[in-house]
Amino acid sequence: MTSAIRDEAPAPEALRQMELFAGLPMEALTGVAAMARGRHLPRETRIFSQGDPGVRTHAVIAGGVRISQSGSDGAQIVVRFVGPGEMFGTVALFTDGRYPADAVTIAETFEASWSEADLRILMARYPQIAINMIRIIGTRLQEVQERVRELATQNAERRVAHAVLRLARQAGQAIGGGTAIAFPLRRKDMADIAGTTLHTASRILTGWTKQGLVASRNRRLIVLKPGDIQRIAEQANG
Amino acid sequence: MTSAIRDEAPAPEALRQMELFAGLPMEALTGVAAMARGRHLPRETRIFSQGDPGVRTHAVIAGGVRISQSGSDGAQIVVRFVGPGEMFGTVALFTDGRYPADAVTIAETFEASWSEADLRILMARYPQIAINMIRIIGTRLQEVQERVRELATQNAERRVAHAVLRLARQAGQAIGGGTAIAFPLRRKDMADIAGTTLHTASRILTGWTKQGLVASRNRRLIVLKPGDIQRIAEQANG
DNA sequence: CGCTTCTTTGAATTTCGTCAAAAGGCGTGG
DNA sequence: CCACGCCTTTTGACGAAATTCAAAGAAGCG
């Protein structure tokens, strides 16, 4: 199911919030908005698949998207979750013209996208856009690098702790006595994020639940004691 | 020891080979060369350290550089090795102004570097540079993502196999009956690249040596049967 | 030639993934 | 509203893989 519920251009004001277009004059934003394609998509809709040609750069205006990647051997990881104001599908831009991952909505979502050609025109006219893009990708690269170090050096519990903290920071909303992660997460998702199996992830999370560090309400994880989780994330192995 | 042996500006012709300045007119290259700072550095020289402020973008003209990262807990990984024509230190550009890793020469090296301010001027004048930069970082991001998947899903032997193949592709030179990796690698380096311990790396490599898949001559690894290594890299776990 | 650094190897231990199965939730359709 | 089936989560037992601990050999360097 890839059909849009309703199509419309995004508002220039919505673009102003986005890092890619930060620091642009209003007249530029109008031009950017004119080149955008906006789409409303229902939950669990595939936006693009690994290997698809004809790359566009996407941004979530509202809702959320899961980016995942599967290798030739079928093993899968979740690359990240994308929330409002964040870009996705930017990596393949100006490289090989194929998406390197799958993107699927995890809730009803309004997204905007631009073609590579249009973006090139915009960048030539407003170099600030290119610099913003470099900053965005550079930051992402650092984050992924961080993840590599985690995977290479830390045990499963620490990795899950990091993943939970990252999600809470990225998509946390305060609720009575804790921080809830906005979107529903299955144990399998947590496992794919932390680079472990759903069994290990389940064991760790139920352990924490029994200690009162976290709680789950209908698929949504609630962090009750961020300090304790932080301590787990930082403590040396063993 | 960070003292340069000898300083000089890089030749515009040397820049033409670099991906960052691909597709630029000669007159532009002259301008780029004028803004560069070139340095000759002896072996095992630290170019920058994790956390250093005042970020510049660097390129190796000749020689090689090891980029490594260590976490707050002391655990260390090798991010990558940088060879002639490749850039490094680009990630922090336009972000937080601090280097995210350590860079140390692994051989006598000639490197060039540009300040963030100069690069910004160059990009405003030649947007192609910005687009090249985006492509370079985007490609790197994909590679690192790949590594994340490897670490999350593959066992140590497969990861070492991937690491060896990557190095051979990047820095391999044909010698009698095999491909030698140009720079000296200790077991600890291999381990840090593959995300394991030097003990495990040693066991795996001596195993391969006994089977005749690889050989070592004074710290340099020689790949004798790339096909067999490839098979190990691709075979399912177990 | 002696010292330091790197590599190899063995044995014990631990972590984590695998196999297997039960229990819990949720929505659908009767 | 209840019963059924499907999907997810939990839990136990087991085994394989890799880290840790320990120490001996080998190689490079002054």
Coordinates of C-alpha atoms (C1' of nucleotides) in Angstrom, one line a residue:
Chain A
M1 CA 0.0 0.0 0.0
T2 CA 1.8 3.1 -1.1
S3 CA -1.2 5.3 -2.0
A4 CA -1.5 8.7 -0.4
I5 CA -4.5 9.7 1.5
R6 CA -4.2 13.3 0.4
D7 CA -1.5 15.3 -1.3
E8 CA -0.6 18.9 -0.6
A9 CA 2.4 21.2 -0.5
P10 CA 4.0 21.7 2.9
A11 CA 3.7 25.2 4.5
P12 CA 6.8 27.3 4.3
E13 CA 6.5 27.7 8.1
A14 CA 6.9 24.0 8.6
L15 CA 10.1 24.1 6.5
R16 CA 11.6 26.8 8.7
Q17 CA 11.7 24.4 11.6
M18 CA 13.8 22.0 9.6
E19 CA 17.5 21.9 10.0
L20 CA 18.1 21.6 6.3
F21 CA 16.5 25.0 5.6
A22 CA 17.7 26.8 8.7
G23 CA 19.0 30.3 8.2
L24 CA 17.2 30.9 4.9
P25 CA 15.3 34.0 4.0
M26 CA 11.6 33.7 3.8
E27 CA 11.5 34.1 0.1
A28 CA 13.8 31.1 -0.2
L29 CA 11.5 29.0 1.9
T30 CA 8.7 29.8 -0.4
G31 CA 10.7 28.5 -3.3
V32 CA 11.7 25.4 -1.4
A33 CA 8.1 24.7 -0.6
A34 CA 7.1 25.1 -4.2
M35 CA 9.5 22.4 -5.2
A36 CA 8.4 20.0 -2.5
R37 CA 6.0 17.1 -2.9
G38 CA 3.9 16.6 0.2
R39 CA 2.1 13.3 1.0
H40 CA -0.2 12.1 3.7
L41 CA 0.4 8.4 4.4
P42 CA -1.4 5.9 6.6
R43 CA 0.4 3.7 9.2
E44 CA 2.7 0.9 8.0
T45 CA 3.1 2.4 4.5
R46 CA 6.3 1.7 2.7
I47 CA 7.8 4.9 1.4
F48 CA 10.8 3.3 -0.3
S49 CA 12.6 0.0 -0.4
Q50 CA 16.3 -0.8 -0.3
G51 CA 17.6 -0.7 -3.9
D52 CA 14.9 1.5 -5.3
P53 CA 16.2 3.9 -7.9
G54 CA 15.2 7.5 -8.3
V55 CA 16.3 8.9 -5.0
R56 CA 14.5 11.8 -3.4
T57 CA 15.3 13.5 -0.1
H58 CA 12.5 13.2 2.4
A59 CA 11.4 15.0 5.6
V60 CA 8.9 14.0 8.2
I61 CA 6.5 16.9 8.9
A62 CA 4.3 14.9 11.3
G63 CA 4.3 11.2 12.3
G64 CA 7.2 8.9 12.2
V65 CA 9.2 6.5 10.0
R66 CA 11.3 3.4 10.7
I67 CA 14.5 3.1 8.6
S68 CA 15.7 -0.5 8.4
Q69 CA 18.3 -2.3 6.4
S70 CA 18.7 -6.0 5.6
G71 CA 21.8 -7.7 4.4
S72 CA 22.2 -10.3 1.6
D73 CA 22.0 -12.9 4.3
G74 CA 18.6 -11.7 5.5
A75 CA 19.8 -10.3 8.8
Q76 CA 18.1 -7.1 9.6
I77 CA 18.8 -4.0 11.7
V78 CA 16.8 -0.9 12.4
V79 CA 19.0 2.0 11.3
R80 CA 16.9 4.6 13.2
F81 CA 13.5 6.1 13.7
V82 CA 12.7 9.4 12.1
G83 CA 10.5 12.0 13.9
P84 CA 9.0 15.3 12.9
G85 CA 11.4 17.9 11.5
E86 CA 14.0 15.2 10.7
M87 CA 15.2 14.2 7.2
F88 CA 15.7 10.8 5.8
G89 CA 16.8 9.3 2.5
T90 CA 19.5 11.8 2.3
V91 CA 22.4 9.4 2.3
A92 CA 22.1 8.2 -1.2
L93 CA 21.9 11.7 -2.5
F94 CA 24.5 12.5 -5.1
T95 CA 26.0 9.0 -4.7
D96 CA 24.7 5.9 -6.5
G97 CA 21.0 7.0 -6.9
R98 CA 19.6 4.0 -5.0
Y99 CA 18.1 4.0 -1.6
P100 CA 20.3 2.1 0.9
A101 CA 17.5 1.1 3.3
D102 CA 13.7 0.6 3.7
A103 CA 11.5 3.3 5.0
V104 CA 8.1 2.4 6.5
T105 CA 5.7 4.7 8.4
I106 CA 5.1 3.7 12.1
A107 CA 2.1 6.0 12.4
E108 CA 0.0 8.2 10.1
T109 CA 2.6 10.5 8.6
F110 CA 2.8 13.7 6.6
E111 CA 6.1 13.8 4.6
A112 CA 7.6 16.1 2.1
S113 CA 10.3 15.2 -0.5
W114 CA 12.5 16.9 -3.1
S115 CA 14.1 15.5 -6.2
E116 CA 17.9 15.4 -6.5
A117 CA 17.8 17.8 -9.5
D118 CA 15.7 20.3 -7.6
L119 CA 17.9 20.1 -4.6
R120 CA 20.9 20.7 -6.7
I121 CA 19.3 23.9 -8.1
L122 CA 18.4 25.1 -4.6
M123 CA 21.9 24.4 -3.4
A124 CA 23.4 26.4 -6.2
R125 CA 21.2 29.3 -5.4
Y126 CA 21.4 29.0 -1.6
P127 CA 24.8 27.5 -0.6
Q128 CA 23.6 27.5 3.0
I129 CA 21.4 24.6 2.2
A130 CA 24.4 22.5 1.1
I131 CA 26.2 23.5 4.3
N132 CA 23.2 22.5 6.4
M133 CA 23.1 19.2 4.6
I134 CA 26.8 18.6 5.3
R135 CA 26.2 19.3 9.0
I136 CA 23.2 17.0 9.1
I137 CA 25.0 14.1 7.5
G138 CA 28.2 14.8 9.4
T139 CA 26.2 14.6 12.7
R140 CA 24.6 11.4 11.6
L141 CA 27.9 9.9 10.7
Q142 CA 29.2 10.7 14.2
E143 CA 26.2 9.1 15.7
V144 CA 26.6 5.9 13.6
Q145 CA 30.2 5.8 14.5
E146 CA 29.3 6.0 18.1
R147 CA 27.0 3.0 17.6
V148 CA 29.9 1.1 16.0
R149 CA 31.9 1.6 19.1
E150 CA 29.1 0.5 21.3
L151 CA 28.5 -2.6 19.3
A152 CA 32.2 -3.4 19.2
T153 CA 32.9 -2.9 22.9
Q154 CA 29.8 -3.1 25.0
N155 CA 27.7 -5.9 26.3
A156 CA 24.0 -6.4 25.4
E157 CA 22.6 -4.7 28.5
R158 CA 24.6 -1.5 28.0
R159 CA 23.6 -1.4 24.4
V160 CA 20.0 -1.7 25.2
A161 CA 20.4 1.1 27.9
H162 CA 22.0 3.3 25.3
A163 CA 19.2 2.6 22.8
V164 CA 16.5 3.4 25.3
L165 CA 18.2 6.6 26.3
R166 CA 18.6 7.7 22.7
L167 CA 15.0 7.0 22.0
A168 CA 13.8 8.8 25.0
R169 CA 15.9 11.8 24.1
Q170 CA 14.7 11.7 20.5
A171 CA 11.0 10.9 21.0
G172 CA 10.3 11.3 24.6
Q173 CA 7.3 12.9 26.1
A174 CA 6.8 13.6 29.8
I175 CA 4.0 11.7 31.4
G176 CA 3.1 11.1 35.0
G177 CA 6.4 10.2 36.7
G178 CA 8.4 9.3 33.6
T179 CA 9.3 9.8 30.0
A180 CA 7.3 7.8 27.4
I181 CA 8.7 7.0 24.0
A182 CA 6.2 8.3 21.6
F183 CA 5.8 5.4 19.2
P184 CA 5.0 1.8 19.7
L185 CA 8.0 -0.5 19.9
R186 CA 8.0 -4.3 19.8
R187 CA 10.7 -6.2 21.6
K188 CA 12.0 -7.2 18.1
D189 CA 12.5 -3.5 17.3
M190 CA 14.4 -2.9 20.5
A191 CA 16.5 -5.9 19.7
D192 CA 17.2 -4.7 16.2
I193 CA 18.2 -1.3 17.4
A194 CA 20.5 -2.6 20.1
G195 CA 21.9 -5.3 17.9
T196 CA 20.8 -8.3 19.8
T197 CA 18.0 -10.9 19.7
L198 CA 14.5 -10.3 20.9
H199 CA 15.0 -12.9 23.6
T200 CA 17.9 -11.1 25.1
A201 CA 16.1 -7.8 24.8
S202 CA 13.1 -9.2 26.5
R203 CA 15.1 -10.6 29.4
I204 CA 16.9 -7.3 29.9
L205 CA 13.7 -5.2 29.8
T206 CA 11.7 -7.5 32.0
G207 CA 14.6 -7.4 34.4
W208 CA 14.4 -3.6 34.5
T209 CA 10.7 -3.6 34.8
K210 CA 10.9 -5.8 37.9
Q211 CA 13.4 -3.3 39.3
G212 CA 11.1 -0.4 38.5
L213 CA 13.5 1.3 36.1
V214 CA 11.0 1.1 33.2
A215 CA 7.4 0.2 32.5
S216 CA 5.4 -0.7 29.4
R217 CA 2.0 0.6 28.6
N218 CA 0.5 -0.8 25.4
R219 CA 3.7 -1.2 23.4
R220 CA 5.1 2.1 24.6
L221 CA 8.1 2.1 26.8
I222 CA 8.2 4.4 29.7
V223 CA 11.5 5.3 31.3
L224 CA 11.0 5.8 35.1
K225 CA 14.5 6.1 36.3
P226 CA 16.7 7.6 33.6
G227 CA 19.5 8.0 36.1
D228 CA 19.7 4.3 36.8
I229 CA 19.5 3.5 33.0
Q230 CA 22.3 6.0 32.5
R231 CA 24.4 4.3 35.1
I232 CA 23.9 1.0 33.3
A233 CA 24.9 2.6 30.0
E234 CA 28.1 4.0 31.5
Q235 CA 29.3 1.3 33.8
A236 CA 32.2 -0.8 32.6
N237 CA 31.4 -4.2 31.3
G238 CA 30.9 -6.8 34.0
Chain B
M1 CA 55.9 15.1 18.3
T2 CA 53.8 17.2 16.0
S3 CA 56.6 19.2 14.2
A4 CA 56.6 19.2 10.5
I5 CA 59.6 18.1 8.5
R6 CA 58.9 20.6 5.8
D7 CA 55.9 22.7 4.8
E8 CA 54.8 23.6 1.4
A9 CA 51.6 24.1 -0.6
P10 CA 50.2 21.1 -2.5
A11 CA 50.3 21.2 -6.3
P12 CA 47.0 21.9 -8.0
E13 CA 47.5 18.7 -10.0
A14 CA 47.5 16.7 -6.8
L15 CA 44.2 18.3 -5.8
R16 CA 42.6 17.4 -9.1
Q17 CA 42.8 13.7 -8.1
M18 CA 40.8 14.3 -5.0
E19 CA 37.1 13.6 -4.9
L20 CA 36.3 16.8 -3.0
F21 CA 37.6 18.9 -5.9
A22 CA 36.4 16.7 -8.8
G23 CA 34.8 18.6 -11.6
L24 CA 36.3 21.9 -10.8
P25 CA 37.9 24.2 -13.4
M26 CA 41.7 24.6 -13.2
E27 CA 41.4 28.2 -12.0
A28 CA 39.4 27.0 -9.1
L29 CA 42.0 24.4 -8.2
T30 CA 44.6 27.1 -8.1
G31 CA 42.5 29.0 -5.6
V32 CA 42.0 25.9 -3.5
A33 CA 45.7 25.1 -3.5
A34 CA 46.4 28.7 -2.4
M35 CA 44.2 28.3 0.7
A36 CA 45.7 24.9 1.7
R37 CA 48.2 24.3 4.3
G38 CA 50.5 21.5 3.4
R39 CA 52.7 19.5 5.9
H40 CA 55.2 16.8 5.7
L41 CA 55.0 14.6 8.8
P42 CA 57.1 11.7 10.1
R43 CA 55.7 8.3 11.0
E44 CA 53.6 7.9 14.2
T45 CA 52.8 11.6 14.3
R46 CA 49.6 12.7 15.9
I47 CA 47.7 15.1 13.6
F48 CA 44.8 15.8 15.9
S49 CA 43.3 14.3 19.0
Q50 CA 39.7 13.5 19.9
G51 CA 38.1 16.6 21.4
D52 CA 40.6 19.1 19.9
P53 CA 38.9 22.4 18.9
G54 CA 39.6 24.3 15.7
V55 CA 38.6 21.8 13.2
R56 CA 40.2 21.7 9.7
T57 CA 39.5 19.4 6.8
H58 CA 42.4 17.2 5.9
A59 CA 43.5 15.2 2.9
V60 CA 46.3 12.7 2.5
I61 CA 48.5 13.5 -0.5
A62 CA 51.0 10.7 0.2
G63 CA 51.4 8.2 3.1
G64 CA 48.6 7.1 5.4
V65 CA 46.7 7.9 8.6
R66 CA 45.0 5.8 11.2
I67 CA 41.7 7.3 12.5
S68 CA 40.8 5.8 15.9
Q69 CA 38.3 6.6 18.6
S70 CA 38.2 5.8 22.2
G71 CA 35.2 5.9 24.5
S72 CA 34.9 7.3 28.0
D73 CA 35.6 3.8 29.3
G74 CA 38.9 3.5 27.4
A75 CA 37.6 1.0 24.9
Q76 CA 39.1 1.7 21.5
I77 CA 38.2 1.1 17.9
V78 CA 39.9 1.9 14.7
V79 CA 37.5 3.9 12.6
R80 CA 39.4 3.6 9.3
F81 CA 42.7 4.0 7.6
V82 CA 43.1 6.9 5.2
G83 CA 45.2 6.6 2.1
P84 CA 46.4 9.0 -0.7
G85 CA 43.7 11.0 -2.2
E86 CA 41.3 10.5 0.7
M87 CA 39.9 13.1 3.1
F88 CA 39.7 12.9 6.8
G89 CA 38.5 15.2 9.7
T90 CA 35.6 16.2 7.5
V91 CA 32.9 14.9 9.9
A92 CA 33.1 17.6 12.5
L93 CA 33.0 20.2 9.8
F94 CA 30.1 22.6 10.3
T95 CA 29.0 20.7 13.4
D96 CA 30.4 21.1 16.9
G97 CA 33.9 22.3 16.0
R98 CA 35.7 19.4 17.7
Y99 CA 37.4 16.5 16.2
P100 CA 35.6 13.3 17.0
A101 CA 38.6 11.0 16.8
D102 CA 42.4 10.7 16.9
A103 CA 44.5 10.8 13.7
V104 CA 48.0 9.4 13.7
T105 CA 50.3 8.8 10.7
I106 CA 51.2 5.2 10.0
A107 CA 54.0 6.2 7.7
E108 CA 55.8 9.3 6.5
T109 CA 52.9 11.4 5.2
F110 CA 52.2 14.6 3.2
E111 CA 48.9 16.1 4.1
A112 CA 47.0 19.2 3.1
S113 CA 44.3 20.9 5.2
W114 CA 41.8 23.8 4.9
S115 CA 40.1 25.8 7.6
E116 CA 36.4 25.7 8.0
A117 CA 36.1 29.4 7.1
D118 CA 38.1 29.0 3.9
L119 CA 36.1 26.0 2.9
R120 CA 32.9 27.9 3.4
I121 CA 34.2 30.6 1.1
L122 CA 35.2 28.0 -1.5
M123 CA 31.8 26.3 -1.3
A124 CA 29.9 29.6 -1.8
R125 CA 32.0 30.2 -4.9
Y126 CA 31.9 26.7 -6.2
P127 CA 28.8 24.8 -5.1
Q128 CA 30.2 21.7 -6.7
I129 CA 32.6 21.4 -3.8
A130 CA 29.7 21.2 -1.4
I131 CA 28.0 18.6 -3.5
N132 CA 31.2 16.6 -3.6
M133 CA 31.5 16.8 0.1
I134 CA 27.9 15.6 0.6
R135 CA 28.6 12.7 -1.7
I136 CA 31.8 11.8 0.2
I137 CA 30.2 11.9 3.6
G138 CA 27.1 10.1 2.3
T139 CA 29.2 7.3 1.0
R140 CA 31.1 7.1 4.3
L141 CA 27.8 7.0 6.2
Q142 CA 26.7 4.1 4.1
E143 CA 30.0 2.2 4.8
V144 CA 29.7 2.8 8.5
Q145 CA 26.1 1.7 8.4
E146 CA 27.3 -1.5 6.7
R147 CA 29.7 -2.0 9.5
V148 CA 27.0 -1.6 12.1
R149 CA 25.1 -4.4 10.4
E150 CA 28.2 -6.6 10.4
L151 CA 28.8 -6.0 14.0
A152 CA 25.2 -6.6 15.0
T153 CA 24.7 -9.8 13.0
Q154 CA 28.0 -11.5 12.2
N155 CA 30.4 -13.6 14.2
A156 CA 34.0 -12.7 14.7
E157 CA 35.5 -14.7 11.9
R158 CA 33.2 -13.2 9.3
R159 CA 34.0 -9.7 10.6
V160 CA 37.7 -10.3 10.4
A161 CA 37.2 -11.6 6.8
H162 CA 35.3 -8.5 5.9
A163 CA 38.0 -6.3 7.4
V164 CA 40.8 -8.0 5.6
L165 CA 38.9 -7.8 2.2
R166 CA 38.2 -4.1 2.8
L167 CA 41.8 -3.4 3.6
A168 CA 43.0 -5.4 0.6
R169 CA 40.7 -3.5 -1.7
Q170 CA 41.6 -0.1 -0.2
A171 CA 45.4 -0.5 0.2
G172 CA 46.3 -3.7 -1.6
Q173 CA 49.3 -4.0 -3.8
A174 CA 50.0 -7.1 -5.9
I175 CA 53.1 -9.1 -5.0
G176 CA 54.2 -12.6 -5.9
G177 CA 51.1 -14.8 -5.7
G178 CA 49.0 -12.5 -3.5
T179 CA 47.8 -9.1 -2.4
A180 CA 49.7 -7.3 0.3
I181 CA 48.2 -4.7 2.5
A182 CA 50.4 -1.7 2.2
F183 CA 50.8 -0.6 5.8
P184 CA 51.9 -2.6 8.8
L185 CA 49.1 -3.9 11.0
R186 CA 49.4 -5.3 14.4
R187 CA 47.0 -7.9 15.7
K188 CA 45.6 -5.3 18.0
D189 CA 44.8 -3.1 14.9
M190 CA 43.0 -6.0 13.2
A191 CA 41.0 -6.6 16.4
D192 CA 40.0 -3.0 16.7
I193 CA 38.9 -2.9 13.1
A194 CA 36.9 -6.0 13.3
G195 CA 35.5 -5.3 16.7
T196 CA 37.0 -8.1 18.7
T197 CA 39.9 -8.8 21.0
L198 CA 43.5 -9.2 19.8
H199 CA 43.4 -12.8 21.1
T200 CA 40.4 -13.8 19.0
A201 CA 41.9 -12.0 16.0
S202 CA 45.2 -13.8 16.5
R203 CA 43.5 -17.2 16.7
I204 CA 41.5 -16.5 13.5
L205 CA 44.5 -15.3 11.6
T206 CA 46.9 -18.0 12.6
G207 CA 44.1 -20.5 11.7
W208 CA 44.0 -19.0 8.2
T209 CA 47.7 -18.9 8.0
K210 CA 47.9 -22.6 8.7
Q211 CA 45.3 -23.2 5.9
G212 CA 47.4 -21.1 3.6
L213 CA 44.7 -18.4 3.0
V214 CA 46.9 -15.6 4.3
A215 CA 50.5 -15.0 5.2
S216 CA 52.4 -12.3 7.2
R217 CA 55.7 -10.8 6.3
N218 CA 57.0 -8.3 8.8
R219 CA 53.7 -7.0 10.1
R220 CA 52.2 -6.8 6.6
L221 CA 49.3 -9.1 5.9
I222 CA 49.3 -10.9 2.5
V223 CA 46.0 -12.3 1.2
L224 CA 46.8 -15.5 -0.7
K225 CA 43.3 -16.8 -1.4
P226 CA 40.9 -13.9 -1.6
G227 CA 38.2 -16.3 -2.9
D228 CA 38.3 -18.4 0.2
I229 CA 38.3 -15.3 2.5
Q230 CA 35.3 -14.0 0.5
R231 CA 33.5 -17.2 1.1
I232 CA 34.1 -17.0 4.8
A233 CA 32.8 -13.4 4.7
E234 CA 29.6 -14.4 3.0
Q235 CA 28.8 -17.7 4.6
A236 CA 26.0 -17.7 7.1
N237 CA 27.0 -17.9 10.8
G238 CA 27.8 -21.3 12.1
Chain C
dC1 C1' 72.8 -9.4 23.9
dG2 C1' 69.2 -8.0 26.7
dC3 C1' 64.9 -5.6 26.8
dT4 C1' 60.5 -4.4 25.2
dT5 C1' 56.8 -5.3 22.4
dC6 C1' 54.0 -8.3 19.9
dT7 C1' 52.1 -12.9 19.0
dT8 C1' 50.6 -17.3 20.1
dT9 C1' 48.4 -20.7 22.8
dG10 C1' 45.9 -23.0 26.7
dA11 C1' 42.3 -23.2 30.1
dA12 C1' 38.5 -21.4 32.6
dT13 C1' 34.5 -18.5 32.5
dT14 C1' 30.9 -15.8 30.8
dT15 C1' 27.8 -14.0 27.8
dC16 C1' 24.6 -14.5 24.5
dG17 C1' 22.2 -16.8 20.9
dT18 C1' 19.4 -21.0 19.9
dC19 C1' 15.8 -24.2 20.8
dA20 C1' 11.5 -25.0 22.8
dA21 C1' 7.3 -24.0 24.9
dA22 C1' 4.0 -21.7 27.8
dA23 C1' 1.5 -17.5 28.8
dG24 C1' -0.5 -13.1 27.7
dG25 C1' -3.0 -9.6 24.6
dC26 C1' -5.6 -8.1 21.0
dG27 C1' -8.8 -8.0 17.5
dT28 C1' -12.2 -10.6 14.7
dG29 C1' -16.0 -12.9 13.8
dG30 C1' -19.5 -15.8 15.5
Chain D
dC1 C1' -20.1 -10.8 24.8
dC2 C1' -17.4 -14.7 24.4
dA3 C1' -14.4 -17.8 22.0
dC4 C1' -10.9 -18.5 18.9
dG5 C1' -6.7 -17.7 16.6
dC6 C1' -2.7 -15.0 15.8
dC7 C1' 1.0 -12.3 17.3
dT8 C1' 4.0 -10.9 21.0
dT9 C1' 6.3 -11.6 25.2
dT10 C1' 8.2 -14.2 28.7
dT11 C1' 11.0 -17.9 30.6
dG12 C1' 13.9 -22.1 31.0
dA13 C1' 17.6 -25.1 29.5
dC14 C1' 21.4 -25.8 26.7
dG15 C1' 25.4 -25.0 23.9
dA16 C1' 28.5 -22.5 21.2
dA17 C1' 31.3 -18.6 20.7
dA18 C1' 34.2 -15.3 22.4
dT19 C1' 36.3 -12.8 26.3
dT20 C1' 39.3 -13.1 30.2
dC21 C1' 43.2 -14.8 32.7
dA22 C1' 47.7 -16.5 32.4
dA23 C1' 52.0 -17.5 30.5
dA24 C1' 55.3 -18.8 27.2
dG25 C1' 57.6 -17.8 22.6
dA26 C1' 59.1 -14.9 18.9
dA27 C1' 60.6 -10.8 16.9
dG28 C1' 62.4 -6.3 16.6
dC29 C1' 65.4 -2.6 18.5
dG30 C1' 68.9 -0.2 20.9

